[in-house]
Coordinates of C-alpha atoms and ligand atoms in Angstrom, one line a residue:
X19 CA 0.0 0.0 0.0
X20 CA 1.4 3.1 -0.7
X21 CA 1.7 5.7 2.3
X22 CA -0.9 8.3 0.7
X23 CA -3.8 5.1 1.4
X24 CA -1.8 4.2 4.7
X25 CA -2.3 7.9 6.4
X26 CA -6.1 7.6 5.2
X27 CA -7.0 4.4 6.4
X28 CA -8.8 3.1 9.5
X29 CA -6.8 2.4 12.2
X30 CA -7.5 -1.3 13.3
X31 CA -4.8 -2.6 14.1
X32 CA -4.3 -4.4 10.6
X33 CA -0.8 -5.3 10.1
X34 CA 1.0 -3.4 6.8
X35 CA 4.1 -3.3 4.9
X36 CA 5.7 -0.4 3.8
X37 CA 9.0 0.7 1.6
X38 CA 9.8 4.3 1.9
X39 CA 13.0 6.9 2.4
X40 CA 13.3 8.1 6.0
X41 CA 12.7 12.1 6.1
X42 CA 13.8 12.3 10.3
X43 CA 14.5 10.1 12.6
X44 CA 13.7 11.0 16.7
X45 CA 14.4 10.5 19.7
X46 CA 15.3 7.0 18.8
X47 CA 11.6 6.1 18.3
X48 CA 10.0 8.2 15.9
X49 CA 10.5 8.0 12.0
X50 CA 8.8 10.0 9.3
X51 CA 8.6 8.3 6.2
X52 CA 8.0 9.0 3.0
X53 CA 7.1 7.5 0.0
X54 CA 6.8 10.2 -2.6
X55 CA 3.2 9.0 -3.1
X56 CA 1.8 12.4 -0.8
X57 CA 3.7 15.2 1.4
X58 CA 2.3 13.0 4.2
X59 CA 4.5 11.5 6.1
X60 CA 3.6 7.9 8.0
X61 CA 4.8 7.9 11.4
X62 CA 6.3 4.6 12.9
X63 CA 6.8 4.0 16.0
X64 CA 10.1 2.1 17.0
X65 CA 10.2 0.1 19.8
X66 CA 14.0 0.2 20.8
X67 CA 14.1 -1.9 23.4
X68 CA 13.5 -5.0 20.7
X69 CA 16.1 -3.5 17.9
X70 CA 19.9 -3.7 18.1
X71 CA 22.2 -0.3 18.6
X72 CA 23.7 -1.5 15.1
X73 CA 20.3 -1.2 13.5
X74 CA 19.3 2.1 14.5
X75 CA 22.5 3.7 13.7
X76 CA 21.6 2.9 10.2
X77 CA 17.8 4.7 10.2
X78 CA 19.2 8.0 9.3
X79 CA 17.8 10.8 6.9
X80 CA 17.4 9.5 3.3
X81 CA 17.8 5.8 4.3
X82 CA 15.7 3.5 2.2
X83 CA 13.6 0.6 4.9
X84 CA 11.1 -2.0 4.5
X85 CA 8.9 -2.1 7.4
X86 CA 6.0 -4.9 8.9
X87 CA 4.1 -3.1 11.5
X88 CA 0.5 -2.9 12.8
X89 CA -1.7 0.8 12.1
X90 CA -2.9 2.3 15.0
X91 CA -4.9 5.3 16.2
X92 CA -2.1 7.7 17.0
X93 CA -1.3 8.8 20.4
X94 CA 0.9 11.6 19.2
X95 CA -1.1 15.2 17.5
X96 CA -0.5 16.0 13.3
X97 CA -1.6 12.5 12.6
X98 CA -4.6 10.3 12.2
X99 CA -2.3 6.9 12.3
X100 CA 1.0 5.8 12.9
X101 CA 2.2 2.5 12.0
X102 CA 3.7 0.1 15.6
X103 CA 6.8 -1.7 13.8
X104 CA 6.9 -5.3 14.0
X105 CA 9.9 -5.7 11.9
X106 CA 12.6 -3.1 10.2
X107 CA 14.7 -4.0 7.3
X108 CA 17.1 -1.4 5.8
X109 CA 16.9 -1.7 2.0
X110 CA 19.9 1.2 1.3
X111 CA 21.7 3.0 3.6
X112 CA 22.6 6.7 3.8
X113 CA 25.7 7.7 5.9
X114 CA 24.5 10.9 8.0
X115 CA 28.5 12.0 7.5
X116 CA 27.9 12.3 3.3
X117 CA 24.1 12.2 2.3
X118 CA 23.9 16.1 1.1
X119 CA 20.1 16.6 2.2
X120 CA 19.9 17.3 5.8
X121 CA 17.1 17.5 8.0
X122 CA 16.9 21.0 8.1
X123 CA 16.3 23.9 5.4
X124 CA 18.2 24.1 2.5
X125 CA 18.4 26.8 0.3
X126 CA 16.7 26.4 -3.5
X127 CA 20.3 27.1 -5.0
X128 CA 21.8 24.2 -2.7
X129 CA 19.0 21.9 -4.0
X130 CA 19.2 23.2 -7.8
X131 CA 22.5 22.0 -7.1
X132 CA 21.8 18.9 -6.4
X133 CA 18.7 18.1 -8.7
X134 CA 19.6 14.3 -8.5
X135 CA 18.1 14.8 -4.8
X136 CA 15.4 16.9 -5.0
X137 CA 12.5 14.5 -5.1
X138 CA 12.8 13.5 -2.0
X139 CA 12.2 16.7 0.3
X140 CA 8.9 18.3 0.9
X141 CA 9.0 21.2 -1.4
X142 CA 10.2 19.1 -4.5
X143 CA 7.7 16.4 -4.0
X144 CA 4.6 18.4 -4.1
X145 CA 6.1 20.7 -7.0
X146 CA 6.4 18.1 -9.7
X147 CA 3.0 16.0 -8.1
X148 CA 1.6 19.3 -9.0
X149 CA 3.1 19.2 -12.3
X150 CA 1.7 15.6 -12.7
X151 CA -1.7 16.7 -12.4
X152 CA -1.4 20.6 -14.4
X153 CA -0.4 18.2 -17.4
X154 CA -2.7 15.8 -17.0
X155 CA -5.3 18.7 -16.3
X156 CA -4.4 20.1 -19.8
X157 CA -4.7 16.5 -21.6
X158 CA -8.1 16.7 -19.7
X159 CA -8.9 20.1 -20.7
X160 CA -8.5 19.6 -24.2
X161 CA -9.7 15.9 -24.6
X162 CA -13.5 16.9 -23.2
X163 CA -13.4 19.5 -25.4
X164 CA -12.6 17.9 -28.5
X165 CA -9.2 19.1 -29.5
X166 CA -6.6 16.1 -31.1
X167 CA -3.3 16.2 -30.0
X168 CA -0.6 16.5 -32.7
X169 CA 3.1 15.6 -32.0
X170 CA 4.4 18.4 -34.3
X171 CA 8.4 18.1 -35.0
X172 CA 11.2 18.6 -32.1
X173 CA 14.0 18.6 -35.0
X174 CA 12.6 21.3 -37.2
X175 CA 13.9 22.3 -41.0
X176 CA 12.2 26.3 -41.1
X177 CA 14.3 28.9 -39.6
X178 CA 11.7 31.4 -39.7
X179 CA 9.8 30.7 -36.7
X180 CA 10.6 33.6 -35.5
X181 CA 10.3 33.0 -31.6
X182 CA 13.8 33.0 -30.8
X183 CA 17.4 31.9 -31.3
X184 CA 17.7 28.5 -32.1
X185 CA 20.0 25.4 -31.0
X186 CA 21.3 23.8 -34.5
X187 CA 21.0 20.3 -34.5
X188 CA 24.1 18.4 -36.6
X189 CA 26.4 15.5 -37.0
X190 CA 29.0 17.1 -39.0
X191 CA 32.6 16.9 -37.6
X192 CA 33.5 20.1 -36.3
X193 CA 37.3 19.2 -36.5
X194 CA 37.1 18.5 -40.2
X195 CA 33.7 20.6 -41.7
X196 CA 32.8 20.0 -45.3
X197 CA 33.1 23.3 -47.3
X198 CA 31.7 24.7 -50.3
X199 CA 33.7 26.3 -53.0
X200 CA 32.9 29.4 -51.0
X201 CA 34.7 28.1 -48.4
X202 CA 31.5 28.0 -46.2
X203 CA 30.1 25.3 -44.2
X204 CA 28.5 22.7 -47.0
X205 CA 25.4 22.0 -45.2
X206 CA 24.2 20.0 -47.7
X207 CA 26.5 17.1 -46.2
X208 CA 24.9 17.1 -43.2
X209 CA 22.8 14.4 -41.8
X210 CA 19.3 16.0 -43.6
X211 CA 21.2 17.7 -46.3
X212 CA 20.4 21.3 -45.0
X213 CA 20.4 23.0 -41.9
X214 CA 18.4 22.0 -38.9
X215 CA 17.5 23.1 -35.8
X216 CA 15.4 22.4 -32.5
X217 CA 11.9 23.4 -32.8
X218 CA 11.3 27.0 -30.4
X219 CA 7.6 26.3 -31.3
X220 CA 4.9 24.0 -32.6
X221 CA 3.0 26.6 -34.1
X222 CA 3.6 26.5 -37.7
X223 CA 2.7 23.0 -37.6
X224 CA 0.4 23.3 -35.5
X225 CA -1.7 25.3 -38.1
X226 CA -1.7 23.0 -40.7
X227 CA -3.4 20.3 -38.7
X228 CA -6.0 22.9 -37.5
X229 CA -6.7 23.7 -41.1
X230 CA -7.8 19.6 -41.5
X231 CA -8.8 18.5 -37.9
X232 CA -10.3 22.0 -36.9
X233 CA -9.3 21.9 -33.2
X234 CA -6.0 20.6 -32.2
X235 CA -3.1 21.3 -29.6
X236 CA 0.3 20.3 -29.3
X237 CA 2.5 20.1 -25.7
X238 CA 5.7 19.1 -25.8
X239 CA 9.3 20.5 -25.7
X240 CA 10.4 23.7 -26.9
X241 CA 14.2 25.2 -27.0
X242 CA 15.6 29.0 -27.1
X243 CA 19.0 29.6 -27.4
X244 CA 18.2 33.1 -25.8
X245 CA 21.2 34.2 -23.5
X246 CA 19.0 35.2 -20.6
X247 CA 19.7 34.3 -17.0
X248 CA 16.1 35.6 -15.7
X249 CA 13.7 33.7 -12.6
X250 CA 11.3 33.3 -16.2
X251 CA 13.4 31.8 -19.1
X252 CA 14.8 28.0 -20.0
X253 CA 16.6 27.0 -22.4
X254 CA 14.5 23.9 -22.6
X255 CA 10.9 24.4 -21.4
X256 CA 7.3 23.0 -22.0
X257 CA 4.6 24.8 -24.3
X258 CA 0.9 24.1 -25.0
X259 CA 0.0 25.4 -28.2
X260 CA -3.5 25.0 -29.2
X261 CA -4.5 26.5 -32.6
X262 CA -8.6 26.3 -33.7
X263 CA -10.0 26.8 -37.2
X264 CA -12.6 29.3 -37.4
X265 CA -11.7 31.5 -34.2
X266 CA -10.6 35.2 -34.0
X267 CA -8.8 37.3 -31.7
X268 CA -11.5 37.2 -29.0
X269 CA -12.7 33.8 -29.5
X270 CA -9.1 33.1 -28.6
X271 CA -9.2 35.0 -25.5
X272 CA -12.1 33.3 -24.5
X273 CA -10.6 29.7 -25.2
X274 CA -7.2 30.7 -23.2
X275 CA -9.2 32.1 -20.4
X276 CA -11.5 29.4 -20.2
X277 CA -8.6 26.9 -20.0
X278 CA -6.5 28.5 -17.7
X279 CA -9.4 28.8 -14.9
X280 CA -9.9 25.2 -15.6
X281 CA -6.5 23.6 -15.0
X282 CA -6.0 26.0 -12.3
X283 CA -9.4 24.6 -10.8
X284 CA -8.4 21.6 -11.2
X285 CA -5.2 21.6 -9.1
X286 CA -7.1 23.1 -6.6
X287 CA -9.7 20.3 -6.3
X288 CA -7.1 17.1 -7.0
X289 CA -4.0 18.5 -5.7
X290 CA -4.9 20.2 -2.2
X291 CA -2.1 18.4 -0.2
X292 CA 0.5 19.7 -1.7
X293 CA -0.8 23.2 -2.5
X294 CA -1.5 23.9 1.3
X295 CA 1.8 22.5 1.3
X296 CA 3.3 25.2 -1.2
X297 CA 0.9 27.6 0.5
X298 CA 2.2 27.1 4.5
X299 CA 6.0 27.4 3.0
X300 CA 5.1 30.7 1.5
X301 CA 3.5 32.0 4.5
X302 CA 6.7 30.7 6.4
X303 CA 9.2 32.5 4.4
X304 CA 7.2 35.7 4.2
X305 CA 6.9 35.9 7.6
X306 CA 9.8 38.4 8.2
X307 CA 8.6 40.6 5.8
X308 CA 6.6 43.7 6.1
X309 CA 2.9 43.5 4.9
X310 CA 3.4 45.5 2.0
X311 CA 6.2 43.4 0.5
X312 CA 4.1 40.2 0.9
X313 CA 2.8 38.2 -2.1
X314 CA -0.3 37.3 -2.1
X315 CA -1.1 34.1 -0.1
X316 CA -1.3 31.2 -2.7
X317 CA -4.2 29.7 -2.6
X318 CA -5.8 33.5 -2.1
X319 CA -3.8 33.9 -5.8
X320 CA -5.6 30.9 -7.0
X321 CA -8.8 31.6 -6.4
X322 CA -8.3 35.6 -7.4
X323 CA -7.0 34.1 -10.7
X324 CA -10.2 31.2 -11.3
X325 CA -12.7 34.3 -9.8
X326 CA -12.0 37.3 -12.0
X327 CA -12.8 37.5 -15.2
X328 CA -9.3 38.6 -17.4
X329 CA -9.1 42.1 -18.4
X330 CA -9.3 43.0 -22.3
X331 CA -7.2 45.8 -23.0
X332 CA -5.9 47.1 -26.8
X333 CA -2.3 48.1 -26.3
X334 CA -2.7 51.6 -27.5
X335 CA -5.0 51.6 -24.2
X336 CA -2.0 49.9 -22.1
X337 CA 0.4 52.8 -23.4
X338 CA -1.7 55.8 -22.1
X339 CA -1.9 54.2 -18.6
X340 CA 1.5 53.7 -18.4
X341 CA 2.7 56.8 -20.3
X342 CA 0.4 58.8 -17.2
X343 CA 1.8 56.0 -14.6
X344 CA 3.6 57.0 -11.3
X345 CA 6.4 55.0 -12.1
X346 CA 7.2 56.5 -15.0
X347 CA 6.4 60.0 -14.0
X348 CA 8.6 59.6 -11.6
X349 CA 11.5 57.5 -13.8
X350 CA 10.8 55.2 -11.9
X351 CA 10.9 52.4 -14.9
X352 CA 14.1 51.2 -15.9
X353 CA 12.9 51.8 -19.6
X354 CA 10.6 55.0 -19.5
X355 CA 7.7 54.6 -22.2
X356 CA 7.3 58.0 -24.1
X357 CA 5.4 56.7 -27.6
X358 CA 3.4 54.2 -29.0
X359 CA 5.2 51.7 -30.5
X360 CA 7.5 50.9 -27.5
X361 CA 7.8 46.9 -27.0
X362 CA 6.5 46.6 -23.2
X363 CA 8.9 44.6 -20.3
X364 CA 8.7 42.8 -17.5
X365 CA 8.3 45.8 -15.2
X366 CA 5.4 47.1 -17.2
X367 CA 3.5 44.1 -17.9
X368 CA 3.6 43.9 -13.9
X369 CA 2.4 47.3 -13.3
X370 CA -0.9 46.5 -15.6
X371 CA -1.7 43.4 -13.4
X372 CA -0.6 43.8 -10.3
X373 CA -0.6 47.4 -9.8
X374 CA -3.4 49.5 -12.3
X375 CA -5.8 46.4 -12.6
X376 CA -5.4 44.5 -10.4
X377 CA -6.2 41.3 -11.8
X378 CA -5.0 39.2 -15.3
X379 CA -5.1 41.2 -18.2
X380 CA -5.3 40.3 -22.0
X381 CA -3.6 43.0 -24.1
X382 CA -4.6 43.0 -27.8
X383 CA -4.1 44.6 -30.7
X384 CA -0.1 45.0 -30.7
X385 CA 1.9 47.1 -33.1
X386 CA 2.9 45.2 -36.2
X387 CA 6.7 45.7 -35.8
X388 CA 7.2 44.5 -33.1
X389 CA 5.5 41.2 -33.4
X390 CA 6.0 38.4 -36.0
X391 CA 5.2 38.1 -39.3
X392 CA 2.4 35.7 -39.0
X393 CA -0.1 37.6 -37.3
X394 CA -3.0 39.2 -38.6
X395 CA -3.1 42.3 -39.9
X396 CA -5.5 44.9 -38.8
X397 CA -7.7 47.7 -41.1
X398 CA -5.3 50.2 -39.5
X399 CA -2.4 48.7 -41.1
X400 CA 0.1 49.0 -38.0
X401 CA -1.5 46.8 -35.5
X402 CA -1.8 43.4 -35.5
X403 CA -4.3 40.8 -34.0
X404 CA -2.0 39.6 -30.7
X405 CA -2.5 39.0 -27.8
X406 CA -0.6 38.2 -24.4
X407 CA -1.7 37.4 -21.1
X408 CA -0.1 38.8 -18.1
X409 CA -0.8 37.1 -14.4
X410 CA 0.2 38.7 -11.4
X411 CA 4.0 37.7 -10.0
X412 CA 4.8 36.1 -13.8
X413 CA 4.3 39.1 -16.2
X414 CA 3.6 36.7 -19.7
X415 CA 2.2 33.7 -19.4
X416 CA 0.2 33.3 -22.4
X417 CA 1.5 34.6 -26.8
X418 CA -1.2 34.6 -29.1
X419 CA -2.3 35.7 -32.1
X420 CA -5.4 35.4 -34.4
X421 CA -3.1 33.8 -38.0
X422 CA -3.0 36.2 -41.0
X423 CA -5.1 33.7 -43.6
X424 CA -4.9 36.0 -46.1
X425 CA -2.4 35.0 -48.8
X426 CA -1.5 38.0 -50.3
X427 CA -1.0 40.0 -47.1
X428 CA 1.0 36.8 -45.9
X429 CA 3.9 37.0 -49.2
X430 CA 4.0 40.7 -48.6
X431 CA 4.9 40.3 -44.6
X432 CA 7.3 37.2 -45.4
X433 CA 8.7 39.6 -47.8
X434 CA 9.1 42.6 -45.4
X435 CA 10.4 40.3 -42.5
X436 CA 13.2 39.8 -44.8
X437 CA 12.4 35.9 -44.8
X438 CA 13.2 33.3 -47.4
X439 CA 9.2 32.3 -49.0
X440 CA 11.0 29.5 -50.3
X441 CA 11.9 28.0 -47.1
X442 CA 7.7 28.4 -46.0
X443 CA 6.5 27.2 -49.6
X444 CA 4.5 24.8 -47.3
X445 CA 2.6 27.4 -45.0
X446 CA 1.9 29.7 -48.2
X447 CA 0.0 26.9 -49.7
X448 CA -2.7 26.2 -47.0
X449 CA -3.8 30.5 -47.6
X450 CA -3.7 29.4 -51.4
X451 CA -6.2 26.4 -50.7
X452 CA -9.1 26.4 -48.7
X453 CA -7.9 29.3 -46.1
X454 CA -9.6 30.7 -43.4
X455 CA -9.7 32.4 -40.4
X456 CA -7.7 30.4 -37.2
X457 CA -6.0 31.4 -34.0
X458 CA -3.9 30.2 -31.3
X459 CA -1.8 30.7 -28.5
X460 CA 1.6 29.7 -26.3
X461 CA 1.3 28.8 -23.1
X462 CA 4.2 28.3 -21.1
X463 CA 4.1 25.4 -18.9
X464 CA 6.7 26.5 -16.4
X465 CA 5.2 29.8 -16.3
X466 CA 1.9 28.7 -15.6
X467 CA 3.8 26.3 -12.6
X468 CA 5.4 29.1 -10.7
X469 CA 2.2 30.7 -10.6
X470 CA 0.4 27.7 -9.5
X471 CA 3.3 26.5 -7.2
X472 CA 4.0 30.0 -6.1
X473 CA 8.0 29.2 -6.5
X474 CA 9.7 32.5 -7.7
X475 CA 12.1 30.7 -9.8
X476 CA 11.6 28.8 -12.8
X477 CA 14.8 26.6 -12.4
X478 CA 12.8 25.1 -9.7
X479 CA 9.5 24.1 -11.3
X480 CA 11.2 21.6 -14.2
X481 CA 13.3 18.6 -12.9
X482 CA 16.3 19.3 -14.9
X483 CA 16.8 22.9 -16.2
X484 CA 18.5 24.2 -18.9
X485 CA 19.6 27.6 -19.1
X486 CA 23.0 29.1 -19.9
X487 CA 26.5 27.5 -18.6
X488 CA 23.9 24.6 -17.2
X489 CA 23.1 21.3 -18.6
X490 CA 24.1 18.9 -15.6
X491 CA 22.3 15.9 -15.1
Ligands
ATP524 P1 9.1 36.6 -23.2 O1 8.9 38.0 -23.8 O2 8.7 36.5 -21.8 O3 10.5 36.1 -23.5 P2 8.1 35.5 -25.6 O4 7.4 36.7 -26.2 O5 9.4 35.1 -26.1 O6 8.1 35.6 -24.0 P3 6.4 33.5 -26.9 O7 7.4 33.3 -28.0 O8 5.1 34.2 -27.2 O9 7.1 34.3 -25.7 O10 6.1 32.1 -26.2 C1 4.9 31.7 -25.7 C2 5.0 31.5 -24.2 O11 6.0 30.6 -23.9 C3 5.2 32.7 -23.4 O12 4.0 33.4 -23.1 C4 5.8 32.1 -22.1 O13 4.8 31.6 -21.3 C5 6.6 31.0 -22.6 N1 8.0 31.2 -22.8 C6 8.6 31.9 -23.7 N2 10.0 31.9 -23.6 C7 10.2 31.1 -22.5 C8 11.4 30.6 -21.9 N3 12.6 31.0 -22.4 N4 11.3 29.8 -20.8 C9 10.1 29.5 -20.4 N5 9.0 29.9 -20.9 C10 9.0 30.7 -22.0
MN525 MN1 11.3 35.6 -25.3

C-alpha cells in the first residue's frame, strides 16, 4: 500500500508493509517516512528496546527501509495513524556523515544544485506531483473538449519561426567541416542535407493540422537559445500550443481564459495536499517581511485568478496608462515609455496586473513591428491581431495571435520580415487552398507552474533545467 492510502485508512490494528525513504528520525523512536506518493509522512513508531544499537544507527535521513508493522490510532497530535513496527529491514543505507540533504532547510540554489536529490524533500515532491496533475489537467482540458493532440516536429527544417534563437542540431565533424567552394560550411553534407535546428515552437505545424482537424493542440518541448539568465526563461521548457480553425482574436481569449481557470481549478480540487503544502511554506518565508512586501497568499492567488474575469485591453490603451503612470512619472521604470510603438517589459506588464488592474489582463491589438510576421493584420495597417496574457508575479504567461489567412497579405509580410518564402512554400499553400480564419496561442508550462506553485524561480518548477552555462544531469 502506498503511504498516501496508509495515512487515510482506518486504524485497526491491521498489520502493513511499507518501503519508503526516512525524512527524520527522533528520539530513537520516531521516523517519518516518505514515500513520494503524498507530502504525508507515516509515522512509525520504533520500539528500541526489541532492535539492536547496530540497526538504528543505520535509520538516518534519506535511508531506504522495509517495514512490517501494525496501524494504530495515533497517540501523538498531526496525525490520524501511525504504524507500531513489527519488523525493520534497511533496504539502502545513507551515511548521515555524506548524504547532502539534511534534516533541516536548505536553500533552493543548494538543492538546484543537487537536482539528483530533489525529489525526495517536501517542497520538491509536491512541485512536480503538482506538475503531474497541471499536465494531465491540460490533456483533460482539451480531450473533453474535443481538441486532437498532434506531436508536431522537435528537429525542425524552417528557420523562420521567428520565436527565438535557435540550438542547430548536426552530425558534421566540427574538426574536419565539409566546405563549399565558397569556403563555407556545405550544409548540404549534413545528416538531412540542409540546416536543422530544435523546434522553439509548434505553431507552424500546429496550423496546418488545425486547417484539417479543426481543433487541435500540441505540448511538448520547446528550445531558445536566448542568453537570458532571468527567474522566467529555460533554455528547454514545455509549451501548449492550441490552434482552432474558425476562431478570431477574441474567441481566442475566451478559449485561453476558459482553459486557464480550468487547470488551475483543477489543481485546486485534485491536488490540495500539496498546495496547502506550497501555501504554509510561502507563509513561512514571508513571515519576516513587512505587509506590504508580501505576495499574495497562494491559494488566495488561485482563487483571485479562477474568480476574476481577465481584463481586455488594446495596447494603445495599455500605453496611455502607463505613459500617465507614477512609475514612469517619476523614472521610476528602468525603460521609461514616451510613444506608442514601444515593446513593453517585464516591469510594465507587472504594473498592468498587479498594480493598475489589479487582476489578469489580456492586451490586444499590438503594433505590427514588433510582433512576428504571421499575425493578422489589422484595417489600421500598423497593428496586429496579438495578444498576451499577463498574471500577477509572472508578467507573460500566455503569446497569441489570431493567424493572418490571407495569402497575399501573408507573401508581402514574409517579404518585409526579410524571410526566405521558399523555405515556407508549405505554410503559403494552405492560404492558397481552402484558407480561413484560425488562432492560437503559447502557453508556457513552467510559467503557468510558478504561478500555481508560487515558486519564484523557474529553475525550480522543471526537474532538470537548462539555461546558460547549465546542462548537468
Ligand atoms: P518573453 O517576452 O517572456 O520572453 P516571448 O514573447 O518570447 O516571451 P512567446 O514566443 O510568445 O514568448 O512564447 C509563448 C509562451 O512561452 C510565453 O508566453 C511564455 O509563457 C513561454 N516562454 C517563452 N519563452 C520562454 C522561456 N525561455 N522559458 C520558459 N517559458 C517561456
Ligand atoms: Mn522571449
Amino acid at each position: 500500500m502506498d503511504i498516501k492510502q496508509i495515512v487515510a485508512a482506518e486504524p485497526t490494528g491491521q498489520s502493513l508493509e511499507v518501503r519508503a525513504w526516512v525524512r527524520t528520525f527522533r528520539s530513537n523512536r520516531f521516523i517519518a517516512l516518505n514515500d513520494g506518493s503524498t507530502s504525508q509522512n507515516l509515522q512509525v513508531v520504533v520500539d528500541f528496546e526489541r532492535e539492536s544499537e547496530a540497526l538504528l544507527r543505520r535509520i538516518t535521513t534519506g535511508a531506504c527501509l522495509r517495514i512490517k508493522g501494525d496501524l494504530v490510532e495515533s497517540q501523538g497530535k498531526g496525525q490520524k495513524v501511525e504504524l507500531m513496527a513489527t519488523e525493520i529491514e534497511v533496504l539502502g543505507d545513507a551515511d548521515a556523515e555524506e548524504y547532502p540533504l539534511q534534516p533541516k532547510k536548505h536553500s533552493m540554489e543548494f538543492l538546484r544544485e543537487n537536482a539528483h536529490l530533489r525529489p525526495r524533500t517536501q517542497t520538491f515532491g509536491a512541485v512536480f506531483r503538482l506538475r503531474h496533475g497541471l499536465q494531465f489537467a491540460i490533456h483533460k482540458y482539451f480531450n473533453d473538449n474535443g481538441f486532437f493532440m498532434v506531436h508536431t516536429p522537435i528537429i525542425t527544417g524552417s528557420d523562420a519561426e521567428g520565436a527565438g534563437e535557435m540550438f542547430r542540431v548536426s552530425t558534421l565533424d566540427p574538426k574536419t567541416p565539409p566546405l563549399n567552394d565558397k569556403g563555407e560550411l556545405n550544409w548540404k553534407e549534413d545528416f538531412f542535407g540542409k540546416e536543422t535546428n530544435l523546434t522553439v515552437s509548434g505553431q507552424l505545424e500546429a496550423e496546418l493540422f488545425a486547417l484539417g482537424l479543426g481543433k487541435v493542440y500540441t505540448f511538448g518541448p520547446t528550445f531558445r537559445a536566448e542568453n537570458s539568465n532571468t527567474t522566467r526563461h529555460l533554455a528547454e521548457f514545455w509549451m501548449i500550443e492550441p490552434e482552432v480553425a474558425f476562431n478570431d482574436l477574441f474567441d481566442n481569449m475566451e478559449l485561453a481564459e476558459d482553459c486557464l481557470k480550468y487547470v488551475i481549478r483543477y489543481v485546486m480540487e485534485h491536488c490540495k495536499d500539496d498546495l496547502q503544502l506550497l501555501h504554509d511554506r510561502q507563509q513561512e518565508e514571508e513571515k519576516s517581511l513587512p505587509q506590504d512586501k508580501r505576495a499574495m497568499p497562494l491559494l488566495e492567488k488561485l482563487a483571485f485568478a479562477t474568480d476574476n474575469e481577465f481584463v481586455r485591453c488594446s495596447y494603445t490603451e495599455a500605453i496611455d496608462i502607463l505613459r500617465n503612470s507614477k512609475p514612469n512619472k517619476k523614472k521610476k521604470f528602468k525603460y521609461l515609455i514616451d510613444e506608442w510603438g514601444a515593446d513593453l517589459q517585464s516591469e510594465h506588464e507587472r504594473f498592468l496586473v498587479e498594480k493598475h488592474f489589479g487582476k489578469p489582463v489580456i492586451l490586444y491589438d499590438y503594433p505590427a513591428n514588433i510582433k512576428a510576421f504571421y499575425m493578422r493584420l489589422n484595417e489600421d495597417g500598423k497593428t496586429v491581431r496579438a495578444m498576451d496574457i499577463l498574471f500577477p508575479g509572472i508578467g507573460e504567461i500566455v503569446g497569441g495571435s489570431q493567424r493572418e489567412e490571407r495569402f497575399d497579405v501573408l507573401k508581402q509580410k514574409i517579404a518585409e520580415f526579410g524571410i526566405d518564402e521558399e523555405s515556407l512554400w508549405w505554410y503559403l499553400q494552405t492560404r492558397k487552398f481552402g484558407t480561413c480564419v484560425h488562432s492560437g496561442f503559447g502557453l508556457g508550462f513552467e510559467r503557468l507552474m510558478n504561478f500555481i506553485t508560487g515558486m519564484t524561480n523557474i529553475r525550480d518548477v522543471i526537474p532538470f533545467p537548462r539555461s546558460p552555462k547549465n546542462a548537468e544531469f
